Short mmCIF file of C-alpha atoms and ligand atoms in Angstrom, two decimals:
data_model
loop_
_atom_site.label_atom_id
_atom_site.label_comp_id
_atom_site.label_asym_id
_atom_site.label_seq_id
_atom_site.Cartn_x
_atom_site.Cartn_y
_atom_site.Cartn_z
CA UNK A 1 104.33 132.88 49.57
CA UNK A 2 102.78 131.54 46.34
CA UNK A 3 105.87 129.78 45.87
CA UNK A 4 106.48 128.46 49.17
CA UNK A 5 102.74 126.57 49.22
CA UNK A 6 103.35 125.36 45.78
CA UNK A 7 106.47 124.09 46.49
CA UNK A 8 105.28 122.33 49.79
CA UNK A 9 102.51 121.04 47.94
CA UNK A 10 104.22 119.72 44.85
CA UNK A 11 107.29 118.09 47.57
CA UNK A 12 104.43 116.13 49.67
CA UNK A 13 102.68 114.87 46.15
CA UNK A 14 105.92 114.11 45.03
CA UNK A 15 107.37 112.35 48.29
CA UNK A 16 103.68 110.61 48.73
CA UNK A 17 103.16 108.96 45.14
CA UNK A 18 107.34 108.62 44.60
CA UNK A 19 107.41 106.21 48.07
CA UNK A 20 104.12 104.79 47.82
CA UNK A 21 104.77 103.36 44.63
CA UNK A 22 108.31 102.71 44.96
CA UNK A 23 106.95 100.44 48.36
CA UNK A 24 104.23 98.67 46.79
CA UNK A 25 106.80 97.57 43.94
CA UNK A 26 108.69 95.82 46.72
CA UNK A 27 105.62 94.10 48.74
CA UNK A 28 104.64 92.71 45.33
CA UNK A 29 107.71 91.30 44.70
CA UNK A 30 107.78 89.79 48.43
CA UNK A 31 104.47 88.68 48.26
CA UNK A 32 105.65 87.06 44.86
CA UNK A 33 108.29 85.26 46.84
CA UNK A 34 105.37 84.35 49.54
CA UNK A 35 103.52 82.41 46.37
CA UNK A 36 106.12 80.22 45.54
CA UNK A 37 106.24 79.38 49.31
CA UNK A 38 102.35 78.57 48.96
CA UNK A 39 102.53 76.69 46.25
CA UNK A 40 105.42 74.39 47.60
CA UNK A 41 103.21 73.84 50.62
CA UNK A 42 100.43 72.93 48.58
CA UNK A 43 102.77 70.18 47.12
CA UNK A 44 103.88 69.02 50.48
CA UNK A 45 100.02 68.70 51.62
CA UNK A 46 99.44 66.28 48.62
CA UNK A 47 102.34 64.36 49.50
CA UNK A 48 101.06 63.91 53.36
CA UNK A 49 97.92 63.00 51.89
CA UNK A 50 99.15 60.22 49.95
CA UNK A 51 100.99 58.95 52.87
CA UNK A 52 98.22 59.26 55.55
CA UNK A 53 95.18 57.59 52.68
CA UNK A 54 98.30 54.88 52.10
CA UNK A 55 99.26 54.46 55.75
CA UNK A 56 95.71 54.08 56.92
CA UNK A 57 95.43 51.09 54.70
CA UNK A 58 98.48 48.85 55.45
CA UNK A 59 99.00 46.78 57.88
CA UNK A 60 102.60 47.05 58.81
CA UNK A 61 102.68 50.65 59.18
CA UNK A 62 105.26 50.74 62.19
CA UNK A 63 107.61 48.69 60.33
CA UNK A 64 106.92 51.55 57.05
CA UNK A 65 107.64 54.13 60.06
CA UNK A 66 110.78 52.89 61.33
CA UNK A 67 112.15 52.84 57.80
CA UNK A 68 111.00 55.84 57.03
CA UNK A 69 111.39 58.40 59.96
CA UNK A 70 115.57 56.25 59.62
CA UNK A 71 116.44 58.00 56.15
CA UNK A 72 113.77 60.83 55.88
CA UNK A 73 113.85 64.25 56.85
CA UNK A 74 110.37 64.68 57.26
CA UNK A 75 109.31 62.92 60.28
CA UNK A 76 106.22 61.10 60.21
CA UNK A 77 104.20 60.45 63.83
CA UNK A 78 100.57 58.93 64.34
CA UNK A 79 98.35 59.86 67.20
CA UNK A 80 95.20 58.98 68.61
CA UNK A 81 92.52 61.70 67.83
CA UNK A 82 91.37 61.80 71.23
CA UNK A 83 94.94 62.61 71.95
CA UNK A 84 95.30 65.54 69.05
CA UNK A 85 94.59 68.57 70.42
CA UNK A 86 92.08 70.20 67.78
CA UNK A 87 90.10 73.37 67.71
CA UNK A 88 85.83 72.72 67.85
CA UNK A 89 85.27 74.61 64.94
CA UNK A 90 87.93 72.85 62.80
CA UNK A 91 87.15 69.30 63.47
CA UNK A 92 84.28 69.04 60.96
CA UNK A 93 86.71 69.80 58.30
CA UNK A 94 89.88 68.13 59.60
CA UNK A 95 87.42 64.33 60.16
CA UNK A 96 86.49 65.64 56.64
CA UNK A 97 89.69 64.82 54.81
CA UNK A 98 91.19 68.47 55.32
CA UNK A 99 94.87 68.97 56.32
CA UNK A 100 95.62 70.75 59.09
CA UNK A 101 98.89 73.05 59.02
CA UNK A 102 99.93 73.94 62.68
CA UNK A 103 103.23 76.47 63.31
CA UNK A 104 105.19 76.77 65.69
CA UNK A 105 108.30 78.42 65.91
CA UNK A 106 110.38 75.19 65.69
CA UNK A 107 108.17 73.35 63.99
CA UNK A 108 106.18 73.45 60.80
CA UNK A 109 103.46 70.10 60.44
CA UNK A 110 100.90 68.96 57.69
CA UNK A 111 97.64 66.59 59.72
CA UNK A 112 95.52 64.31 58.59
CA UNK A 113 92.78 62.43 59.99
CA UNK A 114 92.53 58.70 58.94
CA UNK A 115 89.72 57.67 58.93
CA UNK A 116 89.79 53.79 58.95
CA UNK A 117 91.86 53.78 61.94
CA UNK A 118 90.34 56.93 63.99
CA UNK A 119 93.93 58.51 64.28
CA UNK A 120 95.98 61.45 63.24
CA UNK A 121 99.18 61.39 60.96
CA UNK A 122 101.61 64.25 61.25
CA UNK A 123 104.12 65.05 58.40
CA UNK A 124 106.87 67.50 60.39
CA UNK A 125 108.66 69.87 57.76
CA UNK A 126 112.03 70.20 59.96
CA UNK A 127 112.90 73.89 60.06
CA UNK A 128 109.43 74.65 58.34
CA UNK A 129 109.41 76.04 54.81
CA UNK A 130 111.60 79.47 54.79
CA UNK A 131 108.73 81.89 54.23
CA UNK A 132 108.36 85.53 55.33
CA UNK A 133 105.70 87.28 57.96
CA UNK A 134 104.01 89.36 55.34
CA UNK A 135 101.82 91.22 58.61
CA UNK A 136 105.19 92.04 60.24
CA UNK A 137 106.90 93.30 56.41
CA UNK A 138 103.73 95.06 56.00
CA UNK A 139 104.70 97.14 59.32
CA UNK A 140 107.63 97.30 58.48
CA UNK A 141 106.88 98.98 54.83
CA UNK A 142 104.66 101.31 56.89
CA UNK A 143 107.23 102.49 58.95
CA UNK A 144 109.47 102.76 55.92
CA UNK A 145 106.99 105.07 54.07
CA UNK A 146 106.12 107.39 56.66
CA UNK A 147 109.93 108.18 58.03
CA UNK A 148 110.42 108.41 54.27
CA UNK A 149 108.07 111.27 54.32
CA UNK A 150 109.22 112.60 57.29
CA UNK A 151 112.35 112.51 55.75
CA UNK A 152 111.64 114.30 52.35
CA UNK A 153 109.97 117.17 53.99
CA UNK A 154 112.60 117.51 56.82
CA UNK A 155 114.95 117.80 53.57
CA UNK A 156 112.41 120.64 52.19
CA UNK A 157 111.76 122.58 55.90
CA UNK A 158 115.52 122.70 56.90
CA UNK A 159 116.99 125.12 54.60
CA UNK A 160 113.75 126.75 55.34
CA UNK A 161 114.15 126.63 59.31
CA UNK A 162 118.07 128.34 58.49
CA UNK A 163 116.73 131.00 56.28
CA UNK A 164 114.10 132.34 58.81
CA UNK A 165 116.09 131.98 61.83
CA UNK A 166 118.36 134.44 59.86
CA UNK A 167 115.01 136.80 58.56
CA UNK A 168 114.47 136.55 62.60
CA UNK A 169 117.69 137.51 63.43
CA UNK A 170 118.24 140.30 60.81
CA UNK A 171 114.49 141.73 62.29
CA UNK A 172 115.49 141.91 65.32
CA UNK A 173 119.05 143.52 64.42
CA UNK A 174 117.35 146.08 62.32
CA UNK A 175 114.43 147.07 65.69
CA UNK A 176 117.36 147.30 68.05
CA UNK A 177 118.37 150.38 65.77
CA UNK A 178 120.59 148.58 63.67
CA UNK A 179 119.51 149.86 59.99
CA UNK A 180 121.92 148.59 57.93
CA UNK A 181 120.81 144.57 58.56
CA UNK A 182 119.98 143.37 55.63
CA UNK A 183 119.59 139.61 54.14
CA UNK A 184 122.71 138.37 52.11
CA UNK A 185 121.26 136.35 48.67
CA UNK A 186 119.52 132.85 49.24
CA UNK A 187 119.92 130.16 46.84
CA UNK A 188 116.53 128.79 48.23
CA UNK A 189 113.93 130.09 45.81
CA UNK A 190 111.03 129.71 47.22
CA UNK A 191 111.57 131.79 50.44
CA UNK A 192 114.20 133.99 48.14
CA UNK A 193 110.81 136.59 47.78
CA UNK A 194 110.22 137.28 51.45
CA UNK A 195 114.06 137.82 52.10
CA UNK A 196 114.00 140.46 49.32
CA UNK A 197 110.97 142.03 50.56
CA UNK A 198 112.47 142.35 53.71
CA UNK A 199 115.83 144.36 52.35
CA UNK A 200 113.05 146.30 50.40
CA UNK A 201 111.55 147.09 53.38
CA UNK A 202 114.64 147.77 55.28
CA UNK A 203 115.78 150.43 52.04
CA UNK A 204 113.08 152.12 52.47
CA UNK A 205 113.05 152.87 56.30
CA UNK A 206 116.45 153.32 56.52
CA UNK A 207 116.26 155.87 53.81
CA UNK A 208 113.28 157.37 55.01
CA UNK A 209 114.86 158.51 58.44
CA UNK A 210 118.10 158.96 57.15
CA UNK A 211 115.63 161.98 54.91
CA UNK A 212 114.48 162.94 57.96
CA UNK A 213 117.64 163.50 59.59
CA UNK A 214 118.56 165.39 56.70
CA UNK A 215 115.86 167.72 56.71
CA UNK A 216 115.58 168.22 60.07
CA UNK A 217 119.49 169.29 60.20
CA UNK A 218 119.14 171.30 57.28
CA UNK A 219 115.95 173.15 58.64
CA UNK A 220 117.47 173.79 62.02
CA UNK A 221 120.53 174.78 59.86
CA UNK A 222 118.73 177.01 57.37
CA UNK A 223 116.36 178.62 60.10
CA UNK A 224 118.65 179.44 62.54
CA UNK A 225 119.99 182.20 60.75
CA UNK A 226 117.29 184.33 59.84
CA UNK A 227 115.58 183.32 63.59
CA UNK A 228 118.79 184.99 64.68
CA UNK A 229 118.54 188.15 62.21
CA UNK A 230 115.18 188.32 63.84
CA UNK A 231 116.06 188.58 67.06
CA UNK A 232 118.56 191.19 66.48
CA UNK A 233 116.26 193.16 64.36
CA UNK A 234 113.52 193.24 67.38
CA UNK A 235 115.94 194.25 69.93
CA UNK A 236 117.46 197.07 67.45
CA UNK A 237 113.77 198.01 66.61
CA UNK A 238 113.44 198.12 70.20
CA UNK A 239 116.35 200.24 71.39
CA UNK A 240 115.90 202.34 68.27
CA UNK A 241 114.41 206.33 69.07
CA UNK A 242 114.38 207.41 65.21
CA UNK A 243 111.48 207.32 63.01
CA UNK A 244 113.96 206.59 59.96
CA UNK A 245 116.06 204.22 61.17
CA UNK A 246 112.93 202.47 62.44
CA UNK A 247 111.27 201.94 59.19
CA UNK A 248 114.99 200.25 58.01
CA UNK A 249 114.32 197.85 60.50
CA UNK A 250 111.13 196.81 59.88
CA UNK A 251 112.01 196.27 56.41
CA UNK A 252 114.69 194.36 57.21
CA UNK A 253 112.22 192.37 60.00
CA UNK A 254 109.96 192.04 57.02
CA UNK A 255 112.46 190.53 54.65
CA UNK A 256 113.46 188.32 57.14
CA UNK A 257 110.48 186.99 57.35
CA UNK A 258 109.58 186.33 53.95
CA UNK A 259 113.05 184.43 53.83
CA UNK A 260 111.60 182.05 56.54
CA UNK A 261 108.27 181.80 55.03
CA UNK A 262 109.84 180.50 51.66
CA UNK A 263 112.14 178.54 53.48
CA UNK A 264 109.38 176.55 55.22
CA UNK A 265 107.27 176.74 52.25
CA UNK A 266 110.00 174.53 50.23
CA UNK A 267 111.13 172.43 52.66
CA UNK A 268 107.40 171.56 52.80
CA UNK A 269 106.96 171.27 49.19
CA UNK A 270 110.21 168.95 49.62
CA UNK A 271 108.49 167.19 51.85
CA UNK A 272 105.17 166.19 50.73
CA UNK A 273 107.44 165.07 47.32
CA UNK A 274 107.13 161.48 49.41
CA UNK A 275 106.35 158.64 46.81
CA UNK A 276 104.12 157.10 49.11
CA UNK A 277 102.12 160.67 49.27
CA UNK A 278 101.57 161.14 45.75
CA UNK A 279 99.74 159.99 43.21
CA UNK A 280 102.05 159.50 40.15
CA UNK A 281 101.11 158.82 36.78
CA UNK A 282 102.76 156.02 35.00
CA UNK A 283 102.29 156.96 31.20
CA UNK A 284 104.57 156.46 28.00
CA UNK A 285 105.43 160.20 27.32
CA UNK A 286 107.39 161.32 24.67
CA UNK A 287 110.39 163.82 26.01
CA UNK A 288 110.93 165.47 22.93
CA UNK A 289 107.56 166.90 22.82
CA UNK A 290 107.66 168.08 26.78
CA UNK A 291 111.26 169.74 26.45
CA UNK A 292 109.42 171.44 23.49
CA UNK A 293 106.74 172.53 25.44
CA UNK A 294 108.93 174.05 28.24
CA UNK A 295 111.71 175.64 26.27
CA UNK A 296 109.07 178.07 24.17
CA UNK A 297 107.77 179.10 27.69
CA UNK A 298 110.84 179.62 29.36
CA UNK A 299 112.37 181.73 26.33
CA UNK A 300 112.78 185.53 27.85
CA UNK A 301 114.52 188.51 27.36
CA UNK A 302 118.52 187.64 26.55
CA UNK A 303 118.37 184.35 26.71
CA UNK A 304 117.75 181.59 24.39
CA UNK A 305 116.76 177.91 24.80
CA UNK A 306 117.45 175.74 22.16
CA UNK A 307 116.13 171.74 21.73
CA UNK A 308 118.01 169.68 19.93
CA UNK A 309 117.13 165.64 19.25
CA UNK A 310 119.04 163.19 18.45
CA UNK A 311 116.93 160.63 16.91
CA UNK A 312 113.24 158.97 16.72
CA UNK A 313 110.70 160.09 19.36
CA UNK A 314 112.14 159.26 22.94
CA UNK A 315 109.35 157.68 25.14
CA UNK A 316 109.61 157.17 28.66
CA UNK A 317 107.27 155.96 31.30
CA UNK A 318 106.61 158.84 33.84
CA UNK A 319 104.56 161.48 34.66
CA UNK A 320 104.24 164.88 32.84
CA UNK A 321 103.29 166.96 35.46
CA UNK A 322 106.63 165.19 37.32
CA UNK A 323 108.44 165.63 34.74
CA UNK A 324 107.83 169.18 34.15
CA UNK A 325 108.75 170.09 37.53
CA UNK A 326 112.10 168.08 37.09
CA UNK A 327 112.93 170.17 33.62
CA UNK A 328 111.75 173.54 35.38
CA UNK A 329 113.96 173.01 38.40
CA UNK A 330 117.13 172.13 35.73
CA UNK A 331 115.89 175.09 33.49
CA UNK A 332 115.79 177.59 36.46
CA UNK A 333 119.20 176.46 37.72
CA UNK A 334 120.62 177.02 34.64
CA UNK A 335 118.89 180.26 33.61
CA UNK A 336 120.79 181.48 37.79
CA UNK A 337 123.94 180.47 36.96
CA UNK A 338 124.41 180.90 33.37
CA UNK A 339 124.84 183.82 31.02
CA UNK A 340 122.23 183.64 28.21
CA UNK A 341 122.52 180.30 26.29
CA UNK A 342 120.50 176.81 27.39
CA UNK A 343 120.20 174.02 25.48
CA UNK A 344 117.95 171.05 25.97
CA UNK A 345 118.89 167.65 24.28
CA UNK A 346 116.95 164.52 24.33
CA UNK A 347 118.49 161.43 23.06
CA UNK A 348 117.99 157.72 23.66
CA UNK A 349 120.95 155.41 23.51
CA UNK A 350 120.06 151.96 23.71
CA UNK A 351 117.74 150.67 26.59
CA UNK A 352 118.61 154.60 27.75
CA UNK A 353 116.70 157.93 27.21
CA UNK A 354 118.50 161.00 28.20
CA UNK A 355 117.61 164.76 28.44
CA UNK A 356 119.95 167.21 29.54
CA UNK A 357 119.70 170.80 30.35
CA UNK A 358 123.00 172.50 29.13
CA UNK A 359 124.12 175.82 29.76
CA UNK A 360 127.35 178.28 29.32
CA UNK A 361 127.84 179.20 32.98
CA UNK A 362 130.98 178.07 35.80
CA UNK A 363 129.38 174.83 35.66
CA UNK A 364 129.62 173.03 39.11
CA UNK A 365 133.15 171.89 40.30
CA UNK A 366 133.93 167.88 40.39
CA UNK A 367 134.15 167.83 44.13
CA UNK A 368 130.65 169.29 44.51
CA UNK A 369 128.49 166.84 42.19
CA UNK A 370 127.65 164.50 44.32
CA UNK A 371 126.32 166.48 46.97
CA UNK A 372 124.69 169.07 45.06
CA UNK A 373 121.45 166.94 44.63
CA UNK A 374 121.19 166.86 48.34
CA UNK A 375 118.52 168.51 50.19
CA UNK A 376 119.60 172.54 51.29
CA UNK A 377 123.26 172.23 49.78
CA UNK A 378 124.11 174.90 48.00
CA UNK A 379 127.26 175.83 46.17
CA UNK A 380 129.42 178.74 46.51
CA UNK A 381 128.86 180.42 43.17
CA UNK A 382 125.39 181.88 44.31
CA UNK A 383 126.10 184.63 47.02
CA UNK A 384 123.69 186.83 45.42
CA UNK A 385 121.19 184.53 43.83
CA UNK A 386 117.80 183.40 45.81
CA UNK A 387 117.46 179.76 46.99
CA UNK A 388 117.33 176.91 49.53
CA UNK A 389 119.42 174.59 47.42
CA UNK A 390 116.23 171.97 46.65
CA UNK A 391 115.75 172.09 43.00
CA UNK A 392 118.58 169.84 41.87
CA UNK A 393 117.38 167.50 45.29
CA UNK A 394 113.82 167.58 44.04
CA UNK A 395 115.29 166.70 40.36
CA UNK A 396 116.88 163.26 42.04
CA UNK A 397 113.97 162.20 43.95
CA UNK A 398 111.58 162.79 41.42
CA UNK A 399 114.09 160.73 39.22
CA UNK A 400 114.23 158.09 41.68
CA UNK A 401 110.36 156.82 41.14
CA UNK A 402 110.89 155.94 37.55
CA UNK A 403 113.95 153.83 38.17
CA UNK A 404 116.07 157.46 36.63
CA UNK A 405 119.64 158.75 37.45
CA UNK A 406 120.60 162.20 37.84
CA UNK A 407 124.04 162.90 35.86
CA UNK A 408 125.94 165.81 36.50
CA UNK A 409 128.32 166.81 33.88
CA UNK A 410 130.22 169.56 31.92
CA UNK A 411 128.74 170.72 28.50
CA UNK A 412 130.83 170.15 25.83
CA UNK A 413 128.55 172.02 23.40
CA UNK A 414 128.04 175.52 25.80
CA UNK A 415 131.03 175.05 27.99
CA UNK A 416 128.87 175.22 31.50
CA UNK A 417 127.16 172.27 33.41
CA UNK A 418 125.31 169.74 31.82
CA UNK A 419 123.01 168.36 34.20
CA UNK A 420 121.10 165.41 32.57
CA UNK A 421 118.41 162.93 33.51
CA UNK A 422 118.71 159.12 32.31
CA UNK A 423 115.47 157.33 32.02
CA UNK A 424 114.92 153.46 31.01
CA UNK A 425 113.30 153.46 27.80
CA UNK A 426 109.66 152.94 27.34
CA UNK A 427 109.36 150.06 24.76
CA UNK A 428 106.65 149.95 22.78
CA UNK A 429 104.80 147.37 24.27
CA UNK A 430 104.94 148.63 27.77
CA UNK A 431 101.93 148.49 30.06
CA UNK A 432 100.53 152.27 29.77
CA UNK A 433 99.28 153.97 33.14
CA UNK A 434 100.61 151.17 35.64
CA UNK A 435 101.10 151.83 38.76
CA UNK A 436 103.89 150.12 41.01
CA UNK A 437 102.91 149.31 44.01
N1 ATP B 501 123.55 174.96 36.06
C1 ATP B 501 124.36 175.15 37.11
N2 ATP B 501 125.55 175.76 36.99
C2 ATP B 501 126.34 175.95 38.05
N3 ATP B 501 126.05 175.54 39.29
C3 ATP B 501 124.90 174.91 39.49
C4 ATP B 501 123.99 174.67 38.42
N4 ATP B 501 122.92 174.02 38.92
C5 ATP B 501 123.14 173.86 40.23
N5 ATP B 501 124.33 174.40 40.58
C6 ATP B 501 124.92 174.39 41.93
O1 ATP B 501 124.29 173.37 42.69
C7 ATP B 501 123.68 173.94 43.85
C8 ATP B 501 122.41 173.21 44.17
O2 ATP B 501 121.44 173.49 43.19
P1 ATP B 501 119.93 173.47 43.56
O3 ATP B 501 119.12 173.69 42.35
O4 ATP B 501 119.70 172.22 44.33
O5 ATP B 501 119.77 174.66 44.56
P2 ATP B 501 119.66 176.23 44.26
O6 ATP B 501 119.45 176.44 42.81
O7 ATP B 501 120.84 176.85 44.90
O8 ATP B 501 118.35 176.61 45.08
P3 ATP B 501 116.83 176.32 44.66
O9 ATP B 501 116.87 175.39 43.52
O10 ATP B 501 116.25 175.75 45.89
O11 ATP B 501 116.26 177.63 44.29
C9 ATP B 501 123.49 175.38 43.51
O12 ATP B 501 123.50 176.14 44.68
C10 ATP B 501 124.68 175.69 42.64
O13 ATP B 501 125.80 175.96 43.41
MG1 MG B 502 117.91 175.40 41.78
#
C-alpha cells in the first residue's frame, strides 16, 4: 500500500510539473510569435500617422487618394468625426493624437483624428495582420494540460483497474468454496504486494481446513476402534456371571480407556501445535550443542547415541524448546524401531544446516516417506509398539515455522532410516529474537 500511494504520488508530480512545463515552453514561444505581430503593428501605426499629420495638411488630398487607394493595398478612407462611430471614454485620447485599432473579422484598421480638418483617416490592413487569439490558445493549452493528466493517470489506474477486478474475482472464487484460487504473478509492482498477500492468505486457509479435515478423519478413524472395543467390553461385562472373567473385562475396559485418553491427549497436543497459538522463539541456536544436550539424556540401557559434527558450530534461527521436541520425537522413533545404535549428525552445507537422527533398524520403505509425516499414519512395522503416528507429523510442522524440510532417508552409516531436518543457516549477522509476523 506504501507503494501504491508513492507511486500515485510520484505519477501526479511527475505528470503535473512534466506537462506544465512542457505547455508553458510552447505559450512562450507563441506569445513570442504574438510580439513580432506587435511590433509590426506598431510600425504600421507610425506609418498611418505620417499619412493622416501629411494628409491633414495638403490640399489636394482626393487627388493623393485616388492615386493611392489605385496601386496600394492598404486602403486609405476619410470620414467626418461626427460620422465615426467612437466610444465616450476613448475620444479624449483618439482627438488627442492616439490611433485607434478597430477589428473586425474582415477587417483590420489603424484611425486617426486630424485635427486641422475635424475628420478621421482610416488606414485598412486588408486581411489584417496574421496574428493568433492568445485567450482562445490559452484555453486551448488548458484543455491540453488537464486531458494530459487525465491521460497519464488513466495510463497508471488501468493496469490497476485489471489487477483488482482479478483480486475481486479470485475472492469471490475462493468464498464460493473454491480454495485453490489463487493470483497468477503481476508484472505491476506496486499492487504486486496485495496480490501476494492474498495467495498468502489463501495458503494458509486452505491448509488450515485441509488440517482439519485431516484430523477430524483421523480422530473419527483412530476412535472408532477402541469406542467399539468399549462397547463390546460393557455388553460382555454385562452378560458376564463370573467374578474372574469379570475382572478380565474391566481390565480390558480400563485399557481401553487409557488408549482413548492418550489418543485425545495427542491429537490435542497436535492441535494446539498451531503457529498462530504459540509463542515461538526466534533465536540463533547452535545445533551441535542441543543434539549434545539430548543424546547424554536419552543414552539408556543397550543402546547408544552417538553425535558426530561435521564442521564449525551450526547456528540456526529457531526455538530450543521447539527444537527439542522435534529431536525427541526423531530420537523416540528411532529408539521403537531400531535395535541399539542412534546416531545424531549435524552438518551445514552451504546456506544449509542439517541434523539427522540415524539409526540401524528396517528403516521406512520408499513408498511410505511421504506420508509418514502425516498426522495418525502409521506404518506397518509397529504392530506391537505404542503410538498414534504424530511424532514424525509434529517433526514437519514444527519444521515448517522456520522455513525447514523434513528429509526422510536411508542411513548409510547404521543401515536403518535416516530421518533428517534441513534448516536455512543462521548467518552471523541475523536479527536475534525476531519474530515473523
Ligand atoms: N526410525 C524409523 N524407522 C522405521 N520406521 C519409522 C521410523 N520412524 C518412523 N517410522 C515409521 O513412520 C511411522 C510414523 O512415525 P511417527 O513418529 O509419526 O508415528 P509413531 O512413532 O508410529 O507414533 P507416535 O510418534 O505418535 O508415538 C511409524 O509408524 C513407522 O512406521
Ligand atoms: Mg514416533
Amino acid at each position: 500500500v506504501k507503494y501504491l500511494t508513492t507511486s500515485l504520488v510520484v505519477v501526479i508530480i511527475t505528470a503535473v510539473i512534466g506537462l506544465g512545463w512542457g505547455l508553458s515552453e510552447i505559450y512562450s514561444r507563441m506569445s513570442s510569435s504574438q510580439a513580432v505581430v506587435e511590433t509590426a503593428l506598431q510600425g504600421y501605426q507610425r506609418l498611418g500617422r505620417d499619412i493622416a499629420t501629411t494628409l491633414d495638411l495638403v490640399s489636394n488630398r482626393d487627388e493623393i487618394l485616388g492615386h493611392w487607394n489605385r496601386q496600394s493595398t492598404f486602403t486609405i478612407s476619410i470620414q467626418d468625426l461626427e460620422n465615426f462611430p467612437i466610444p465616450a471614454e476613448l475620444t479624449m485620447d483618439f482627438e488627442g493624437g492616439e490611433p485607434l485599432v478597430l477589428e473586425s473579422s474582415e477587417d483590420l484598421s489603424i484611425n486617426y483624428y486630424m485635427a486641422a480638418s475635424d475628420q478621421v483617416m482610416s488606414l485598412h490592413l486588408a486581411g489584417g495582420l496574421s496574428g493568433t487569439d492568445l485567450s482562445i490558445q490559452n484555453i486551448a493549452l488548458t484543455f491540453l494540460f488537464y486531458a494530459g493528466i487525465i491521460l497519464v493517470i488513466a495510463v497508471w489506474i488501468y493496469p490497476l483497474t485489471i489487477r483488482l477486478n482479478l483480486l475481486h474475482r479470485s475472492t469471490k472464487t475462493f468464498g464460493s468454496g473454491d480454495l485453490s484460487a489463487r493470483i497468477g504473478p503481476s508484472k505491476i509492482p506496486y499492487i504486486a504486494d496485495i496480490e501476494q498477500e492474498f495467495n498468502r492468505m489463501a495458503d494458509r486457509i486452505q491448509s488450515l481446513i485441509s488440517d482439519n479435515k485431516l484430523l477430524s478423519r483421523a480422530v473419527s478413524h483412530n476412535l472408532k476402534t477402541p469406542l467399539a472395543r468399549l462397547r463390546l467390553g460393557v455388553d460382555a461385562l454385562e452378560e458376564s456371571r463370573d467374578e474372574e472373567q469379570k475382572q478380565v473385562y474391566f481390565r480390558r475396559l480400563n485399557r481401553d480407556l487409557a488408549h482413548m485418553e492418550s489418543l485425545i491427549e495427542t491429537l490435542l497436543e497436535y492441535a494446539r501445535l498451531d503457529e498462530a497459538n504459540v509463542k515461538i522463539d526466534r533465536k540463533r541456536i547452535d545445533l551441535k550443542h542441543v543434539a549434545e544436550g539430548l543424546a547424554s539424556s536419552f543414552e539408556e540401557g543397550e543402546v547408544t547415541v552417538s553425535v558426530v559434527n561435521h564442521g564449525s558450530p551450526v547456528f540456526i534461527i529457531g526455538d530450543e524448546n521447539y527444537l527439542r521436541m522435534q529431536l525427541e520425537n526423531l530420537l523416540d522413533n528411532a529408539l521403537k524401531y531400531a535395535q541399539s545404535n542412534l546416531l545424531i549428525a549435524t552438518r551445514a552445507s552451504g546456506s544449509k544446516v542439517v541434523f539427522e537422527v540415524h539409526d540401524d533398524g528396517e528403516g521406512i520403505p520408499l513408498s511410505d516417506r511421504e506420508q509418514a509425516i502425516m498426522p495418525f499414519w502409521r506404518g506397518g512395522n509397529n504392530k506391537d509398539r505404542e503410538g498414534h503416528g504424530i511424532g514424525l507429523a509434529i517433526v514437519a510442522r514444527i519444521a515448517e515455522w522456520f522455513d525447514a524440510k523434513v528429509v526422510i532417508g536411508d542411513s548409510t552409516e547404521l543401515g536403518g532410516a535416516c530421518i533428517g531436518v534441513i534448516f536455512p543457516v543462521a548467518d552471523a549477522g541475523s536479527r536475534m529474537n525476531t519474530k515473523r509476523k
